[in-house]
mmCIF file of C-alpha atoms in Angstrom:
data_model
loop_
_atom_site.group_PDB
_atom_site.id
_atom_site.type_symbol
_atom_site.label_atom_id
_atom_site.label_comp_id
_atom_site.label_asym_id
_atom_site.label_seq_id
_atom_site.Cartn_x
_atom_site.Cartn_y
_atom_site.Cartn_z
ATOM 1 C CA MET T 379 211.171 121.546 -15.969
ATOM 2 C CA ILE T 380 214.576 121.090 -14.336
ATOM 3 C CA ILE T 381 217.383 119.115 -15.961
ATOM 4 C CA VAL T 382 220.207 117.630 -13.888
ATOM 5 C CA ASP T 383 223.445 116.676 -15.650
ATOM 6 C CA ASP T 384 225.215 114.101 -13.504
ATOM 7 C CA GLY T 385 228.478 114.046 -15.402
ATOM 8 C CA SER T 386 227.807 113.824 -19.143
ATOM 9 C CA THR T 387 230.855 113.504 -21.382
ATOM 10 C CA ASP T 388 229.118 112.664 -24.676
ATOM 11 C CA LYS T 389 229.578 115.552 -27.126
ATOM 12 C CA GLU T 390 226.044 115.395 -28.553
ATOM 13 C CA SER T 391 224.485 115.235 -25.067
ATOM 14 C CA LEU T 392 226.425 118.329 -23.996
ATOM 15 C CA GLU T 393 225.273 120.216 -27.100
ATOM 16 C CA ILE T 394 221.636 119.325 -26.341
ATOM 17 C CA LEU T 395 222.036 120.382 -22.702
ATOM 18 C CA ASP T 396 223.488 123.704 -23.811
ATOM 19 C CA ARG T 397 220.502 124.263 -26.102
ATOM 20 C CA PHE T 398 218.027 123.341 -23.361
ATOM 21 C CA SER T 399 219.742 125.672 -20.895
ATOM 22 C CA LYS T 400 218.376 128.619 -22.878
ATOM 23 C CA THR T 401 214.828 127.641 -21.821
ATOM 24 C CA TYR T 402 215.128 125.406 -18.746
ATOM 25 C CA GLN T 403 217.219 125.254 -15.593
ATOM 26 C CA VAL T 404 220.170 122.915 -16.067
ATOM 27 C CA PHE T 405 222.138 121.884 -12.975
ATOM 28 C CA ILE T 406 225.544 120.221 -13.022
ATOM 29 C CA LYS T 407 225.314 117.802 -10.127
ATOM 30 C CA PRO T 408 228.629 117.367 -8.280
ATOM 31 C CA ALA T 409 230.182 113.959 -7.816
ATOM 32 C CA GLN T 410 228.892 112.012 -4.821
ATOM 33 C CA GLY T 411 232.125 110.231 -4.016
ATOM 34 C CA SER T 412 230.382 106.904 -3.522
ATOM 35 C CA SER T 413 231.217 103.496 -4.929
ATOM 36 C CA ASP T 414 229.353 104.261 -8.165
ATOM 37 C CA ARG T 415 231.898 105.517 -10.672
ATOM 38 C CA VAL T 416 231.353 109.268 -10.656
ATOM 39 C CA THR T 417 227.985 110.563 -9.552
ATOM 40 C CA GLY T 418 226.742 108.117 -6.928
ATOM 41 C CA GLY T 419 224.343 106.254 -9.176
ATOM 42 C CA LEU T 420 220.639 106.316 -9.890
ATOM 43 C CA HIS T 421 219.408 106.475 -6.315
ATOM 44 C CA ALA T 422 221.818 109.258 -5.359
ATOM 45 C CA ASN T 423 220.391 111.205 -8.300
ATOM 46 C CA MET T 424 216.832 110.453 -7.170
ATOM 47 C CA GLN T 425 217.719 111.602 -3.646
ATOM 48 C CA TRP T 426 219.054 114.866 -5.058
ATOM 49 C CA ALA T 427 215.900 115.398 -7.107
ATOM 50 C CA LEU T 428 213.537 114.668 -4.203
ATOM 51 C CA SER T 429 215.485 116.917 -1.829
ATOM 52 C CA PHE T 430 215.429 119.725 -4.393
ATOM 53 C CA ALA T 431 211.691 119.211 -4.975
ATOM 54 C CA SER T 432 211.098 119.395 -1.221
ATOM 55 C CA GLN T 433 213.039 122.661 -0.990
ATOM 56 C CA GLN T 434 210.856 124.079 -3.767
ATOM 57 C CA GLY T 435 207.653 123.049 -1.960
ATOM 58 C CA ALA T 436 206.672 120.575 -4.673
ATOM 59 C CA GLU T 437 203.984 118.002 -3.879
ATOM 60 C CA LEU T 438 204.769 115.537 -6.677
ATOM 61 C CA ALA T 439 207.879 114.395 -8.540
ATOM 62 C CA LEU T 440 207.735 112.130 -11.587
ATOM 63 C CA MET T 441 210.630 109.698 -11.960
ATOM 64 C CA VAL T 442 211.234 108.654 -15.574
ATOM 65 C CA GLN T 443 214.354 106.708 -16.516
ATOM 66 C CA ASP T 444 216.366 107.012 -19.715
ATOM 67 C CA ASP T 445 214.928 103.831 -21.258
ATOM 68 C CA MET T 446 211.307 104.920 -20.826
ATOM 69 C CA GLN T 447 208.763 106.913 -22.794
ATOM 70 C CA ILE T 448 205.618 108.838 -21.919
ATOM 71 C CA VAL T 449 203.070 107.472 -24.392
ATOM 72 C CA ARG T 450 200.009 109.698 -23.913
ATOM 73 C CA ASP T 451 199.060 113.099 -22.548
ATOM 74 C CA VAL T 452 198.911 113.359 -18.758
ATOM 75 C CA LEU T 453 195.501 114.827 -17.928
ATOM 76 C CA ARG T 454 194.192 116.810 -14.987
ATOM 77 C CA ASP T 455 192.035 113.792 -14.126
ATOM 78 C CA ASP T 456 195.217 111.716 -13.895
ATOM 79 C CA ILE T 457 196.686 114.120 -11.345
ATOM 80 C CA ASN T 458 193.477 113.983 -9.299
ATOM 81 C CA VAL T 459 193.706 110.175 -9.263
ATOM 82 C CA VAL T 460 197.349 110.373 -8.148
ATOM 83 C CA THR T 461 196.487 112.748 -5.311
ATOM 84 C CA ASN T 462 193.696 110.453 -4.100
ATOM 85 C CA ALA T 463 196.018 107.434 -4.227
ATOM 86 C CA PHE T 464 198.451 108.972 -1.748
ATOM 87 C CA ASN T 465 195.598 109.458 0.726
ATOM 88 C CA ILE T 466 194.885 105.709 0.974
ATOM 89 C CA PRO T 467 195.986 104.244 4.331
ATOM 90 C CA ASP T 468 199.406 102.494 4.189
ATOM 91 C CA ALA T 469 200.099 104.062 0.761
ATOM 92 C CA SER T 470 203.713 103.965 -0.330
ATOM 93 C CA PHE T 471 205.341 107.277 -1.228
ATOM 94 C CA VAL T 472 205.507 106.179 -4.881
ATOM 95 C CA LEU T 473 202.661 105.377 -7.292
ATOM 96 C CA GLN T 474 203.447 103.230 -10.330
ATOM 97 C CA THR T 475 202.501 104.926 -13.615
ATOM 98 C CA CYS T 476 203.802 102.280 -16.062
ATOM 99 C CA PHE T 477 201.839 99.800 -18.131
ATOM 100 C CA LEU T 478 201.925 96.287 -16.727
ATOM 101 C CA LYS T 479 204.534 93.797 -17.909
ATOM 102 C CA ALA T 480 203.695 90.428 -19.353
ATOM 103 C CA ASN T 481 206.666 88.079 -19.027
ATOM 104 C CA SER T 482 207.814 84.493 -19.384
ATOM 105 C CA ALA T 483 205.778 83.556 -16.296
ATOM 106 C CA GLY T 484 202.594 84.727 -18.027
ATOM 107 C CA ARG T 485 200.163 87.500 -17.164
ATOM 108 C CA LEU T 486 200.371 87.152 -13.419
ATOM 109 C CA ASP T 487 198.505 90.388 -12.745
ATOM 110 C CA ASP T 488 195.267 89.022 -14.240
ATOM 111 C CA ASN T 489 194.321 87.490 -10.900
ATOM 112 C CA THR T 490 196.305 89.635 -8.473
ATOM 113 C CA MET T 491 195.194 93.190 -9.336
ATOM 114 C CA ARG T 492 192.000 94.788 -8.028
ATOM 115 C CA GLU T 493 190.693 98.343 -8.142
ATOM 116 C CA VAL T 494 190.663 99.705 -4.569
ATOM 117 C CA ILE T 495 189.480 103.233 -5.423
ATOM 118 C CA PRO T 496 188.490 104.635 -8.826
ATOM 119 C CA GLY T 497 191.551 104.592 -11.067
ATOM 120 C CA ILE T 498 193.881 102.801 -8.634
ATOM 121 C CA TYR T 499 194.902 99.130 -8.525
ATOM 122 C CA GLU T 500 196.369 97.178 -5.640
ATOM 123 C CA ARG T 501 198.446 94.031 -6.189
ATOM 124 C CA THR T 502 198.063 90.945 -4.005
ATOM 125 C CA LYS T 503 201.417 89.490 -2.992
ATOM 126 C CA THR T 504 201.966 85.935 -4.214
ATOM 127 C CA ASP T 505 204.942 83.584 -4.348
ATOM 128 C CA ALA T 506 204.761 83.560 -8.148
ATOM 129 C CA GLY T 507 204.840 87.346 -8.197
ATOM 130 C CA VAL T 508 207.877 87.419 -5.902
ATOM 131 C CA ARG T 509 209.721 84.933 -8.145
ATOM 132 C CA ALA T 510 208.894 87.038 -11.206
ATOM 133 C CA GLY T 511 210.348 90.146 -9.546
ATOM 134 C CA LYS T 512 207.075 92.033 -9.081
ATOM 135 C CA CYS T 513 207.126 95.174 -6.905
ATOM 136 C CA PHE T 514 204.867 95.308 -3.858
ATOM 137 C CA SER T 515 206.054 98.291 -1.795
ATOM 138 C CA TYR T 516 208.385 100.391 -3.963
ATOM 139 C CA ALA T 517 209.394 101.181 -7.558
ATOM 140 C CA ASP T 518 212.114 103.403 -9.033
ATOM 141 C CA THR T 519 209.678 104.952 -11.513
ATOM 142 C CA GLY T 520 206.364 106.774 -11.229
ATOM 143 C CA PHE T 521 204.917 109.655 -9.236
ATOM 144 C CA PHE T 522 206.537 110.264 -5.868
ATOM 145 C CA SER T 523 204.719 112.134 -3.105
ATOM 146 C CA VAL T 524 207.488 114.450 -1.938
ATOM 147 C CA PRO T 525 205.958 115.068 1.543
ATOM 148 C CA LEU T 526 205.291 111.343 2.062
ATOM 149 C CA PHE T 527 208.844 110.463 1.033
ATOM 150 C CA GLN T 528 210.270 112.948 3.513
ATOM 151 C CA LYS T 529 207.956 111.680 6.263
ATOM 152 C CA LEU T 530 208.226 107.930 5.664
ATOM 153 C CA MET T 531 211.727 107.469 4.236
ATOM 154 C CA GLY T 532 213.750 110.679 4.136
ATOM 155 C CA THR T 533 216.788 109.012 2.605
ATOM 156 C CA MET T 534 216.903 106.904 -0.534
ATOM 157 C CA LYS T 535 218.640 103.547 -0.220
ATOM 158 C CA ALA T 536 221.152 102.309 -2.798
ATOM 159 C CA GLY T 537 219.248 99.927 -5.047
ATOM 160 C CA GLU T 538 215.626 99.151 -5.868
ATOM 161 C CA LYS T 539 215.649 95.977 -3.765
ATOM 162 C CA ALA T 540 216.941 97.853 -0.706
ATOM 163 C CA ASN T 541 214.204 100.479 -1.070
ATOM 164 C CA GLU T 542 211.599 97.739 -1.589
ATOM 165 C CA LEU T 543 212.690 96.089 1.656
ATOM 166 C CA ALA T 544 212.723 99.368 3.607
ATOM 167 C CA ALA T 545 209.236 100.315 2.368
ATOM 168 C CA HIS T 546 207.948 96.792 3.074
ATOM 169 C CA GLU T 547 209.268 96.914 6.649
ATOM 170 C CA LYS T 548 207.282 100.128 7.154
ATOM 171 C CA GLY T 549 204.105 98.351 6.026
ATOM 172 C CA LEU T 550 203.764 100.436 2.845
ATOM 173 C CA ARG T 551 201.896 99.194 -0.221
ATOM 174 C CA LEU T 552 202.697 100.186 -3.776
ATOM 175 C CA ARG T 553 199.617 101.072 -5.825
ATOM 176 C CA PHE T 554 199.240 101.354 -9.598
ATOM 177 C CA MET T 555 197.418 103.701 -11.940
ATOM 178 C CA ALA T 556 194.654 101.839 -13.751
ATOM 179 C CA ASN T 557 195.290 104.236 -16.659
ATOM 180 C CA PRO T 558 199.106 104.374 -16.861
ATOM 181 C CA PHE T 559 200.848 106.758 -19.232
ATOM 182 C CA MET T 560 204.444 105.583 -19.595
ATOM 183 C CA HIS T 561 206.444 102.435 -20.301
ATOM 184 C CA PHE T 562 209.921 101.047 -20.845
ATOM 185 C CA LEU T 563 211.234 100.643 -24.397
ATOM 186 C CA PRO T 564 211.056 96.938 -25.289
ATOM 187 C CA LEU T 565 213.859 94.669 -26.517
ATOM 188 C CA PRO T 566 216.638 96.988 -25.288
ATOM 189 C CA SER T 567 220.368 96.713 -25.883
ATOM 190 C CA ASP T 568 222.554 97.958 -23.050
ATOM 191 C CA LEU T 569 225.110 99.805 -25.137
ATOM 192 C CA SER T 570 226.494 101.723 -22.175
ATOM 193 C CA LYS T 571 228.208 98.686 -20.649
ATOM 194 C CA ARG T 572 231.683 98.302 -22.084
ATOM 195 C CA ASP T 573 232.405 95.099 -20.158
ATOM 196 C CA ARG T 574 229.433 93.100 -21.452
ATOM 197 C CA ARG T 575 229.904 89.370 -21.803
ATOM 198 C CA TRP T 576 230.007 87.780 -25.260
ATOM 199 C CA GLN T 577 226.772 85.850 -24.656
ATOM 200 C CA ASP T 578 224.911 89.089 -23.890
ATOM 201 C CA ARG T 579 226.212 90.799 -27.019
ATOM 202 C CA LEU T 580 225.344 87.741 -29.132
ATOM 203 C CA SER T 581 221.866 87.520 -27.581
ATOM 204 C CA ASP T 582 221.076 91.164 -28.334
ATOM 205 C CA TYR T 583 222.317 90.808 -31.914
ATOM 206 C CA LEU T 584 220.260 87.684 -32.647
ATOM 207 C CA ALA T 585 217.177 89.087 -30.890
ATOM 208 C CA GLY T 586 217.168 92.335 -32.871
ATOM 209 C CA ALA T 587 217.698 94.447 -29.760
ATOM 210 C CA ASN T 588 217.890 98.176 -30.396
ATOM 211 C CA ILE T 589 216.156 101.432 -29.550
ATOM 212 C CA HIS T 590 212.530 100.607 -30.420
ATOM 213 C CA PRO T 591 210.382 103.716 -29.741
ATOM 214 C CA VAL T 592 206.769 103.319 -28.678
ATOM 215 C CA ARG T 593 204.270 105.090 -30.931
ATOM 216 C CA SER T 594 202.414 107.773 -28.977
ATOM 217 C CA MET T 595 198.749 106.934 -28.487
ATOM 218 C CA THR T 596 196.315 108.876 -30.645
ATOM 219 C CA GLU T 597 193.534 110.805 -28.940
ATOM 220 C CA GLU T 598 191.073 108.082 -29.968
ATOM 221 C CA GLN T 599 193.315 105.302 -28.640
ATOM 222 C CA ALA T 600 193.865 107.125 -25.350
ATOM 223 C CA THR T 601 190.140 107.749 -24.899
ATOM 224 C CA TYR T 602 189.307 104.093 -25.569
ATOM 225 C CA PHE T 603 192.024 103.007 -23.152
ATOM 226 C CA ILE T 604 190.926 105.348 -20.355
ATOM 227 C CA GLU T 605 187.236 104.471 -20.734
ATOM 228 C CA ARG T 606 187.733 100.677 -20.882
ATOM 229 C CA ASN T 607 186.370 98.296 -18.243
ATOM 230 C CA LYS T 608 189.012 98.353 -15.502
ATOM 231 C CA SER T 609 188.837 94.567 -15.170
ATOM 232 C CA ILE T 610 190.880 94.596 -18.399
ATOM 233 C CA MET T 611 194.459 94.880 -17.196
ATOM 234 C CA PRO T 612 196.644 97.528 -18.898
ATOM 235 C CA TYR T 613 199.309 95.265 -20.389
ATOM 236 C CA ALA T 614 201.624 97.211 -22.664
ATOM 237 C CA GLU T 615 201.435 94.574 -25.396
ATOM 238 C CA ASP T 616 197.651 95.027 -25.670
ATOM 239 C CA PHE T 617 197.464 98.811 -25.974
ATOM 240 C CA LEU T 618 200.794 100.131 -27.254
ATOM 241 C CA GLU T 619 202.418 99.912 -30.677
ATOM 242 C CA VAL T 620 206.141 99.647 -31.454
ATOM 243 C CA PRO T 621 206.527 99.803 -35.258
ATOM 244 C CA THR T 622 210.148 98.606 -35.426
ATOM 245 C CA LEU T 623 209.777 95.729 -32.957
ATOM 246 C CA PRO T 624 210.147 92.184 -34.356
ATOM 247 C CA ARG T 625 207.619 89.525 -33.369
ATOM 248 C CA CYS T 626 207.869 88.634 -29.672
ATOM 249 C CA ASN T 627 205.898 86.367 -27.346
ATOM 250 C CA TYR T 628 206.078 89.210 -24.838
ATOM 251 C CA TRP T 629 208.088 92.428 -24.543
ATOM 252 C CA SER T 630 211.451 91.896 -22.905
ATOM 253 C CA LEU T 631 212.561 94.916 -20.881
ATOM 254 C CA ARG T 632 216.056 93.604 -20.140
ATOM 255 C CA SER T 633 219.020 93.126 -22.439
ATOM 256 C CA GLY T 634 220.879 89.885 -23.089
ATOM 257 C CA ARG T 635 219.327 86.432 -22.815
ATOM 258 C CA SER T 636 215.980 87.898 -21.723
ATOM 259 C CA ASN T 637 215.637 89.405 -25.209
ATOM 260 C CA LEU T 638 216.324 86.070 -26.875
ATOM 261 C CA HIS T 639 213.879 84.288 -24.588
ATOM 262 C CA SER T 640 211.073 86.718 -25.417
ATOM 263 C CA ARG T 641 211.414 86.085 -29.166
ATOM 264 C CA GLY T 642 210.475 82.414 -28.758
ATOM 265 C CA GLY T 643 211.322 79.559 -31.155
ATOM 266 C CA TRP T 644 214.968 78.709 -31.753
ATOM 267 C CA ARG T 645 216.068 81.916 -30.060
ATOM 268 C CA LYS T 646 214.333 80.851 -26.831
ATOM 269 C CA ALA T 647 215.996 77.439 -27.088
ATOM 270 C CA LEU T 648 219.391 79.102 -27.549
ATOM 271 C CA ALA T 649 218.793 81.361 -24.551
ATOM 272 C CA ARG T 650 218.338 78.283 -22.394
ATOM 273 C CA ILE T 651 221.714 76.787 -23.277
ATOM 274 C CA LEU T 652 223.874 79.922 -23.274
ATOM 275 C CA PRO T 653 226.002 80.270 -20.109
ATOM 276 C CA LYS T 654 224.504 82.533 -17.452
#
C-alpha cells in the first residue's frame, strides 16, 4: 500500500501519516500549480497515482475517495471478474465497484442493467438516467486498468464530467461489478467547505447529516449477497446497514438540500422551497 499526502495541514492527519510511514510508503506530493488551491485537485492526484502505478508495472489501481468505505472482503474471485471485464470489447478503463444508488428518481437501474458476462453488468443509456446523473463511460471510483488507461486516455481530464465526455467520444462503456464491495457514506455533511451557504448548513443540521459509517458485512451476509440471483440489483439500501443513520426514503450521497430531500416528509417540503 502506498499513501500520498497532497498537502495535509491537520495535526491529527499528520500524526497518523507519521505512524503509517513506519510500515507503508508515504509520499509528499508536490503542488501542481493549477487552479485548484494547492495540489491540483482530485484528478491531478489520480493522474499521479496512475502514472506511478504504470511505472511500477501494476495492472490494476483501485480508486477510493475519502467519503467511501470498503464494506466486505475483496476475494480472488472478484479480481478474476475484474480482469475478465477489461477484456470485453469497448470496455472503459475503469470498472465501477460501488453498490448502486437509489435516488429521488427511483430505482432506475431495475430496467437498465443486464449481466453481459458472469459477474458484470452493463447499463443501457436512457434520458432518465442522463437526467439523474448516471455514469455511462467513466467514474472517478473503482478499479482502473492501468494499461488500458495509458492506451486509451493517457492523461486525466479535470472533472468527472470532462472524463465522461472524453471516454464517451472514444466509444467506451463503463461496466459494473454485479457483486460490488464499496460504497459512499450516506447523508454526508461537507465540513471541509468554509464558504458554505446558510441553506446548506441548515439543511445538513435538520437532516441529521454526519459521518455515518457503514457496518461491514458479515461472512454470512457477504455469501448471501454474492450468491443471490443477479437479476436482483445490488442497491446499497437493500444489502448494507448504517446503524446511526436516521430514517430516509433513500440514501443521499450529497450534502445540503439533497440530504433534506432524502429524509422525506416536512424536510422534503422544506428542501423544495429553500433557495438553490
